[in-house]
Coordinates of C-alpha atoms in Angstrom, one line a residue:
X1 CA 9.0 185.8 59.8
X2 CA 8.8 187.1 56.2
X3 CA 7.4 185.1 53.3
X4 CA 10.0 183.6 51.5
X5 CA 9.7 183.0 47.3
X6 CA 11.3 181.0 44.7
X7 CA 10.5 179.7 41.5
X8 CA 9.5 176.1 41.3
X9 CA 11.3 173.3 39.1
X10 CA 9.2 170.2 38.9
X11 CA 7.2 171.5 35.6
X12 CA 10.4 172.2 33.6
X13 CA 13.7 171.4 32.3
X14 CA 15.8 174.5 31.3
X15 CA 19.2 172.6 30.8
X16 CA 21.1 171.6 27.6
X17 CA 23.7 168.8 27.7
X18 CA 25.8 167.3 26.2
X19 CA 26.3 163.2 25.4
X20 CA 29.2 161.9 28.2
X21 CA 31.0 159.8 26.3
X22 CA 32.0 162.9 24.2
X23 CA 34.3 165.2 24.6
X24 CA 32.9 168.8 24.4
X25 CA 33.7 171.3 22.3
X26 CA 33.5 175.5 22.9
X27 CA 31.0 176.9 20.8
X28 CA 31.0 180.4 19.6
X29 CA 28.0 182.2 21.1
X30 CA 25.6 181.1 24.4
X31 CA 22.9 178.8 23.2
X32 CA 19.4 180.5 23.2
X33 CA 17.5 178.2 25.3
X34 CA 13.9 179.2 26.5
X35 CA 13.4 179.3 29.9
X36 CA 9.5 179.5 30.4
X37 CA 9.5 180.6 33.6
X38 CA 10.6 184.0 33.8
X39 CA 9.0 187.5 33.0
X40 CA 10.1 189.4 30.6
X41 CA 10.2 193.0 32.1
X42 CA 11.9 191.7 35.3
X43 CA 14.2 188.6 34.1
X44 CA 14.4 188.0 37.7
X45 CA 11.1 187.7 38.6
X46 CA 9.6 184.1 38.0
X47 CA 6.7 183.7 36.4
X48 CA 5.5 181.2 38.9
X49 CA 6.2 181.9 42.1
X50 CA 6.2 179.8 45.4
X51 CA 5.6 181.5 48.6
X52 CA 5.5 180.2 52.4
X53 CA 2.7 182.4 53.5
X54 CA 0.6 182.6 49.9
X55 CA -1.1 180.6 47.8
X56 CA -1.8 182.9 44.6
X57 CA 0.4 182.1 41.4
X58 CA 0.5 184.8 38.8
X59 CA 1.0 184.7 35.2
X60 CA 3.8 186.9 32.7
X61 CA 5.2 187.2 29.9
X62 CA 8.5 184.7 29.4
X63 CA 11.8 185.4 28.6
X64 CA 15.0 184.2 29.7
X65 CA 17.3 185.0 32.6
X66 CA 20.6 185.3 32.3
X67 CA 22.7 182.4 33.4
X68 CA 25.3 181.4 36.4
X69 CA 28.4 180.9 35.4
X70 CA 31.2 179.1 36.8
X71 CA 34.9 179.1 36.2
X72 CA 36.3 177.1 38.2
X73 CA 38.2 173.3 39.5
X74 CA 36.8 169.9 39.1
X75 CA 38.2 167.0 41.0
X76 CA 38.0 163.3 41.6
X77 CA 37.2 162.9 45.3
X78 CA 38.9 159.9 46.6
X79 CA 36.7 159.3 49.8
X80 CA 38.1 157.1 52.8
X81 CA 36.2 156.9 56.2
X82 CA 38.3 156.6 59.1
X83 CA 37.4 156.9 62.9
X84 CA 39.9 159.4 63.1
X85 CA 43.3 161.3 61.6
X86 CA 46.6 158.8 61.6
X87 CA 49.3 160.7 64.0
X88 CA 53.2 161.2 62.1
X89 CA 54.2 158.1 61.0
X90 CA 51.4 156.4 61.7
X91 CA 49.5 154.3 59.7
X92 CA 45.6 153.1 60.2
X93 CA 43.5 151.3 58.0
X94 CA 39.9 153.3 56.2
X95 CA 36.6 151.3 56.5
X96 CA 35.4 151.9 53.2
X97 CA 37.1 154.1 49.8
X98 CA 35.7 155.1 46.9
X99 CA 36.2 157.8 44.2
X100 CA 33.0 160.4 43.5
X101 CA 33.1 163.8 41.4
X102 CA 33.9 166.9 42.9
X103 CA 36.0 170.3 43.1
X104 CA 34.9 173.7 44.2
X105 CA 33.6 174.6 40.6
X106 CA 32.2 171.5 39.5
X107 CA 30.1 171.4 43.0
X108 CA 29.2 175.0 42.9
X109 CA 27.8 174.3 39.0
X110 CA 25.9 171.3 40.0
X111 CA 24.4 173.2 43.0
X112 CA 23.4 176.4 40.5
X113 CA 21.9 173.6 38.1
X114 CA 20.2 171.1 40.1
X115 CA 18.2 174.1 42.2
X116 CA 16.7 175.0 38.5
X117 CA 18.9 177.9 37.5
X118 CA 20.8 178.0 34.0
X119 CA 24.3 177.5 34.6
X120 CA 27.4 176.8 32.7
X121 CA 30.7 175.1 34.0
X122 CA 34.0 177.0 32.3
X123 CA 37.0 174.4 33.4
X124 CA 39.5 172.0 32.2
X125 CA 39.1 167.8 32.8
X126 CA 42.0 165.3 31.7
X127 CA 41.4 162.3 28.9
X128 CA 41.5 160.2 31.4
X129 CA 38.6 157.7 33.4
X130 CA 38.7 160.6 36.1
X131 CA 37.3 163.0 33.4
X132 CA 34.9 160.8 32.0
X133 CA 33.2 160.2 35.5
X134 CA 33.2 164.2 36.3
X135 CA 32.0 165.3 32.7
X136 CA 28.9 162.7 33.5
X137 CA 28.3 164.1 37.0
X138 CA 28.0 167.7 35.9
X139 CA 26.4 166.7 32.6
X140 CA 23.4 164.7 34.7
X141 CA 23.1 167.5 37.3
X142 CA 22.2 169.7 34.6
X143 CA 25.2 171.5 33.7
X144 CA 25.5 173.7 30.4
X145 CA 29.2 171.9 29.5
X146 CA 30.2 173.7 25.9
X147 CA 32.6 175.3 28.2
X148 CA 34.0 172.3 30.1
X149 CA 37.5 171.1 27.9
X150 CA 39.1 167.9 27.9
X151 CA 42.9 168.0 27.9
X152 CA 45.5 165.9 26.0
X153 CA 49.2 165.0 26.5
X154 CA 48.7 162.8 29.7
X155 CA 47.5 165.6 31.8
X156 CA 45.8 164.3 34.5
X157 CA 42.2 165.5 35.9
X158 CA 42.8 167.2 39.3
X159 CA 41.6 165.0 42.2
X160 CA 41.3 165.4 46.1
X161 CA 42.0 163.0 49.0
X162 CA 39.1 163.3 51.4
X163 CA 39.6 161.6 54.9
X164 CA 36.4 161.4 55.9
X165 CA 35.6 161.2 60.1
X166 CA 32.9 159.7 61.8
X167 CA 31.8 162.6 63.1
X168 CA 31.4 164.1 59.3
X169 CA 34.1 166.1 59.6
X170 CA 36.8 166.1 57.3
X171 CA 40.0 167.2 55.6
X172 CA 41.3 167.3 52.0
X173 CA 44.4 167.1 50.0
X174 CA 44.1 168.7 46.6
X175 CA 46.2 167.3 43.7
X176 CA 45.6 170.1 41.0
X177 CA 46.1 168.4 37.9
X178 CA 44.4 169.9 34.8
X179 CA 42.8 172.5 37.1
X180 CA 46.2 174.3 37.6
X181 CA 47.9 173.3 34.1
X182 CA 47.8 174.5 30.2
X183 CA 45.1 177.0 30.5
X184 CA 45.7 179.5 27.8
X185 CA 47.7 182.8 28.2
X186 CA 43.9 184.2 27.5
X187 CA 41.2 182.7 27.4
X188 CA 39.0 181.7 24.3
X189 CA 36.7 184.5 22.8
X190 CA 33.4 181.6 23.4
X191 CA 35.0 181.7 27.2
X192 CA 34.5 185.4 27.7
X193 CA 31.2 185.4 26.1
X194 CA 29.4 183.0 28.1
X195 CA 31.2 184.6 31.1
X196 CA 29.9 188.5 29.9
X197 CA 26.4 187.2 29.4
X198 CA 26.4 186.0 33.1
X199 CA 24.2 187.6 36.0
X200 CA 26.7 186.3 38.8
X201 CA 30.1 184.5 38.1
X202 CA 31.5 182.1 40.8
X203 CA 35.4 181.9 41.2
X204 CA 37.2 180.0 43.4
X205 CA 40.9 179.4 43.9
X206 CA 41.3 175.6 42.8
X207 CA 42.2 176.7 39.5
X208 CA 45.4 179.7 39.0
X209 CA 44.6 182.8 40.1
X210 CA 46.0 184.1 36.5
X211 CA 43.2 182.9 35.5
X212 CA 40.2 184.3 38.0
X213 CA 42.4 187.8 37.1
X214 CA 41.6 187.5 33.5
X215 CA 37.8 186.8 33.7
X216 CA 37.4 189.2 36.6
X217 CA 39.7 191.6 34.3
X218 CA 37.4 191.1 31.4
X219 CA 34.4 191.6 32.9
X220 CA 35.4 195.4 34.2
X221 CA 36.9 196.5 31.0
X222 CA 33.5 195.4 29.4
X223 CA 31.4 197.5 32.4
X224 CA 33.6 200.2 31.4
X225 CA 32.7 200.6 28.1
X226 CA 29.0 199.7 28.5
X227 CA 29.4 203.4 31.1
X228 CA 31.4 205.0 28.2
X229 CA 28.3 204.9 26.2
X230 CA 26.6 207.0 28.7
X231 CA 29.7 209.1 29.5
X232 CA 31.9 209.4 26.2
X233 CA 33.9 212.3 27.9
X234 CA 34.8 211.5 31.1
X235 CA 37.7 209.8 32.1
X236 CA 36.7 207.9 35.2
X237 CA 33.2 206.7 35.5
X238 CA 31.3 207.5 39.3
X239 CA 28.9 204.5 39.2
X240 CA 27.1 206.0 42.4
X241 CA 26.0 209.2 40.0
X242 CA 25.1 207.0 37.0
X243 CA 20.9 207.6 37.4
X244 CA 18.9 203.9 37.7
X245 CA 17.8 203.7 33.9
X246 CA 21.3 204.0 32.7
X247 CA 22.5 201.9 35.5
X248 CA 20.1 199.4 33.8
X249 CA 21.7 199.5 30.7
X250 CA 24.7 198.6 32.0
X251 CA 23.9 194.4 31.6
X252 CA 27.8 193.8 31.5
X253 CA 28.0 194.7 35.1
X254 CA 28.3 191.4 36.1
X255 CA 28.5 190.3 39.9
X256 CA 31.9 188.4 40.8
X257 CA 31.8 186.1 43.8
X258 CA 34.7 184.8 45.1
X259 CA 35.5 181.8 47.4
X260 CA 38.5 182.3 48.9
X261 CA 38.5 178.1 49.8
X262 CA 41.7 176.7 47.9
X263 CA 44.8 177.9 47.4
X264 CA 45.8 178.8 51.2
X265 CA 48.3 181.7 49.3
X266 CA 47.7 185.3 50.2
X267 CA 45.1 186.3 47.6
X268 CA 46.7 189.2 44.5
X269 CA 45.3 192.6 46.0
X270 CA 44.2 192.8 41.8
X271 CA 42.2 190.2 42.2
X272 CA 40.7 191.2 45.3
X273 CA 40.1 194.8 43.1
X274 CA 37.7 192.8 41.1
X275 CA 36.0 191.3 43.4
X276 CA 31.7 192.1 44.6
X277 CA 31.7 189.4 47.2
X278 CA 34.2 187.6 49.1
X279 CA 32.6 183.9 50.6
X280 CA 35.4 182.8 53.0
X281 CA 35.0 180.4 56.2
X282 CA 36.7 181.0 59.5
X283 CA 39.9 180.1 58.9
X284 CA 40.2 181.5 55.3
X285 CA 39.0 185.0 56.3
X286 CA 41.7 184.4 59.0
X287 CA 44.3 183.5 56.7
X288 CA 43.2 186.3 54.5
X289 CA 43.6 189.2 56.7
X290 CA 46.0 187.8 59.6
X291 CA 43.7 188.2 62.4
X292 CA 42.0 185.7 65.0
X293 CA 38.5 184.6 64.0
X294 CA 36.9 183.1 66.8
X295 CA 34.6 185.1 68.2
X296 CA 31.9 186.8 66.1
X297 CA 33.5 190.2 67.3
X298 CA 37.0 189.1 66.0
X299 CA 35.1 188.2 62.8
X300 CA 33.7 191.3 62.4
X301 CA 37.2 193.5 62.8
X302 CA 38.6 190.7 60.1
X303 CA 35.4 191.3 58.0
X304 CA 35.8 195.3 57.9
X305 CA 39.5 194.6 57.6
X306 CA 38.6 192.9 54.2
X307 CA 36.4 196.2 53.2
X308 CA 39.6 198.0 53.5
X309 CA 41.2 195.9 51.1
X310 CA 38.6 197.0 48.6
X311 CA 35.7 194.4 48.6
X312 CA 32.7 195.8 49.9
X313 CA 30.9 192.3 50.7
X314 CA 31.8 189.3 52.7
X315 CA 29.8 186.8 52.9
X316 CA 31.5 184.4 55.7
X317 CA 30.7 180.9 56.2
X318 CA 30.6 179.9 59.7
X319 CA 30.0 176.1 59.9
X320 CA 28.0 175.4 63.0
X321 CA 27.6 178.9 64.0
X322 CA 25.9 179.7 60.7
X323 CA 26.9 182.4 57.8
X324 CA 27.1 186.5 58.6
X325 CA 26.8 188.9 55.3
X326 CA 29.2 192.1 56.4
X327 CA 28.2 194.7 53.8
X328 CA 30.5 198.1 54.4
X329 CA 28.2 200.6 56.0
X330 CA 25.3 198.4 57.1
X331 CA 24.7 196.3 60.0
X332 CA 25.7 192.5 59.6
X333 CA 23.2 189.9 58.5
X334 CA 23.7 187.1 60.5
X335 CA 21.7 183.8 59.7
X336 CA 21.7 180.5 62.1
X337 CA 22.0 177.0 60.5
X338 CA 19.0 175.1 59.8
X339 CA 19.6 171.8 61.8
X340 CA 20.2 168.9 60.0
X341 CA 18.6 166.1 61.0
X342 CA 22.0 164.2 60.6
X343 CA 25.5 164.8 59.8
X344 CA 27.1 162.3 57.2
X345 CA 29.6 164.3 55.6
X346 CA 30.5 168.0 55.2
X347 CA 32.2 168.0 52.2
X348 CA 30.9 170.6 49.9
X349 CA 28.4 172.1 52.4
X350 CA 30.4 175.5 52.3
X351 CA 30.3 175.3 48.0
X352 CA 26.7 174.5 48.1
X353 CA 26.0 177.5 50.6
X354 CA 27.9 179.8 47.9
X355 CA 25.9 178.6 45.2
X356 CA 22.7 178.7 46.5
X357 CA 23.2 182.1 47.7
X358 CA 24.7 182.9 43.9
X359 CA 21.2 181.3 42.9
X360 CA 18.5 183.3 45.0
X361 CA 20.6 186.8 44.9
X362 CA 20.5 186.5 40.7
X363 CA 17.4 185.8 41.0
X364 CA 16.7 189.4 42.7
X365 CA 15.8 188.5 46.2
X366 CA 16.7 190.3 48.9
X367 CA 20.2 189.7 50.8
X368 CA 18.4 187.8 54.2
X369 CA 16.5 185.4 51.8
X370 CA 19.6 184.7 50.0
X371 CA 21.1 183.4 53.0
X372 CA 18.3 181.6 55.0
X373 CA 17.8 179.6 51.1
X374 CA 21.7 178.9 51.4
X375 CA 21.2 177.5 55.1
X376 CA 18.3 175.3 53.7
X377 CA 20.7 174.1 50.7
X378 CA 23.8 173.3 52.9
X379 CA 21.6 171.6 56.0
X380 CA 20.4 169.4 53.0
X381 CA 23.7 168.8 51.6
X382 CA 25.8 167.6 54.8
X383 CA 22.8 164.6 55.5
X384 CA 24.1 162.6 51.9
X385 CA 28.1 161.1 51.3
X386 CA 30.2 163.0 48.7
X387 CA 30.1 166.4 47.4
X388 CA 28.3 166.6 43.8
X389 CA 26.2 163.2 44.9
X390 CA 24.9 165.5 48.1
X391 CA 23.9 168.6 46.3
X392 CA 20.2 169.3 47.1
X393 CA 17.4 170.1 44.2
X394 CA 15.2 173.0 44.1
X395 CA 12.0 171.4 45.4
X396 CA 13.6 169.7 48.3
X397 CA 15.0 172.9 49.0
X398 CA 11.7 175.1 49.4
X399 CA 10.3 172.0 51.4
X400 CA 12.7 172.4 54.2
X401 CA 12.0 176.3 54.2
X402 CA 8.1 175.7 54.3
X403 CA 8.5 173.0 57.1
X404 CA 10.9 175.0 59.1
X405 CA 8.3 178.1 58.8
X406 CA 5.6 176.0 60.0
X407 CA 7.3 175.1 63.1
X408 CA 9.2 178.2 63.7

């Protein structure tokens, strides 16, 4: 097995926040914050590196990389463990309740944040208690929140019912809230900044899809232009002929990923036009493309089925049976789970596997690492209760991966 590297965290903080009990407020340009870590040349090459089969560190310049960003939902989880799922018209009684901070986005930012990446949370909260407890959960995991709004006139922050089994298993109900109301025809000059300074954006489909257009939109009208300075005559830009310096140049070509977990609507073909990777599970991939998804082979026809609809990467999540990466033209990567050494709740395992992948594939590592760092993340995160409260840090992270190695 290959050596696997990441950048440590336990010798830095690279986050700015904000005080809870305020409400925060857009500001007009991304904050320069120093992150000490990186080299200059290659922002995604650390400047302290930690390898499972070396023990050299080497010293560069520093600069700063450029940050995740995610637009996305943020929910109060209302948890109740039962032994199992009432039938119709049934009613049984929970064994325990209780309300923790969570959503697609808000997980996905705290995962990006607490494994020592700079990231920044774009999404709405209502001025409510709900609110207050998410704006403190994202705010001590490290999240960047001059993008996170609070919203007036008795809109409600979204929340989720989570009917939690004993098995860890679960299912949700989603109450949308201020993740599907009053956000603006078009977004906020400060929102599109942070999101065009980005090196990967997450989107999911808690929040309207109006809105994961827009940012998506935004980001390829700004690639265009960025190419336009290369090519001021031509018409239509052929990225595959653009040669590597210029391709360089190009820092508004953002990666988009998308996870298709939310909305269980068919998904606007514009949308998917955007779109660099698509993270679905199983059943989303099914819903997606209307084909059975239970065998790997069957996910594989539904995973070139998606290339035809215009996204050339699918990155699907497979539960127990692990992840696969389907990239058009190339053999599937396929990556096992790393076992858990108990399963207490799976809630926000698939949004910490997304973001961890996000984290090590800005970071510049190659496509297999990406996804055997996800496993690591999400074997971590189904062993705690609650989504945001069972996101794994960096350091944890990297010990799993060394300790697997050594056994392996």
């Amino acid at each position: 097995m290959k050596g696997i590297t990441f950048s440590p965290s336990t010798n830095f903080n690279c986050y700015c926040k904000i005080p809870t009990n305020q409400t925060s407020q857009p500001v007009k340009s991304l904050p320069q914050i120093q992150f000490p870590l990186f080299n200059s040349k290659n922002p995604n090459q650390p400047l302290l590196s930690f390898s499972i089969n070396s023990t050299k560190n080497t010293q560069t310049p520093i600069t700063q990389p450029p940050p995740l960003v995610v637009v996305g939902s943020a929910n109060a989880d209302i948890y109740v463990e039962i032994d199992r799922l009432p039938n119709e018209g049934e009613t049984i009684s929970a064994k325990t309740g209780q309300t923790l901070a969570g959503g697609k986005g808000a997980n996905q930012a705290t995962c990006g944040a607490k494994l020592s990446y700079p990231t920044y949370f774009v999404g709405q909260v209502g001025d409510d208690a709900n609110g207050k407890l998410i704006t403190e959960a994202l705010g001590n995991g490290g999240v960047c929140l001059e993008y996170l709004k609070s919203l007036g006139k008795g809109v409600p922050t979204g929340h989720a019912v989570v009917m939690l089994q004993s098995d860890g298993q679960n299912s949700i109900i989603i109450v949308g809230g201020a993740n599907m109301s009053c956000w603006p025809e078009k977004l906020s000059d400060q929102d599109l900044d942070v999101v065009k300074k980005a090196g990967i954006v997450l989107l999911q489909r808690e929040i309207p899809d109006s809105v994961n257009i827009q940012v998506a939109k935004n980001l390829e009208e700004e690639s265009d232009m960025v190419a336009k300075r290369f090519y001021p005559n031509a018409t239509c830009v052929d990225y595959s002929q653009v040669k590597a310096e210029e391709m360089a140049a190009r820092s508004a070509g953002v990666t988009i990923i998308m996870d298709a977990g939310g909305m269980d609507t068919p998904m606007p073909q514009e949308l998917l036009n955007y779109v660099d990777i698509l993270s679905p599970n199983e059943s989303e991939l099914g819903r997606l493309t209307g084909m059975p998804t239970e065998s790997f082979e069957q996910i594989s026809q539904a995973a070139a089925k998606c290339h035809k609809m215009g996204v050339k990467q699918v990155l699907v999540k497979l539960g127990a049976k692990g992840s696969a990466l389907f990239v058009e033209g190339e053999e599937p990567i396929r990556q096992p789970i790393i076992p858990a050494a108990q399963v207490l709740d799976t809630t926000g395992a698939g949004d910490t596997f997304t973001a961890a992948f996000a984290v090590a594939l800005v970071e510049g590592k190659p496509k297999e690492e990406c996804m055997r760092f996800a496993a690591a993340a999400a074997s971590l995160c189904v062993q705690v209760k609650g989504a945001i409260p069972s996101m794994p840090d960096r350091k944890s992270v990297l010990n799993l991966l060394q300790s697997v190695e050594v056994h392996s």
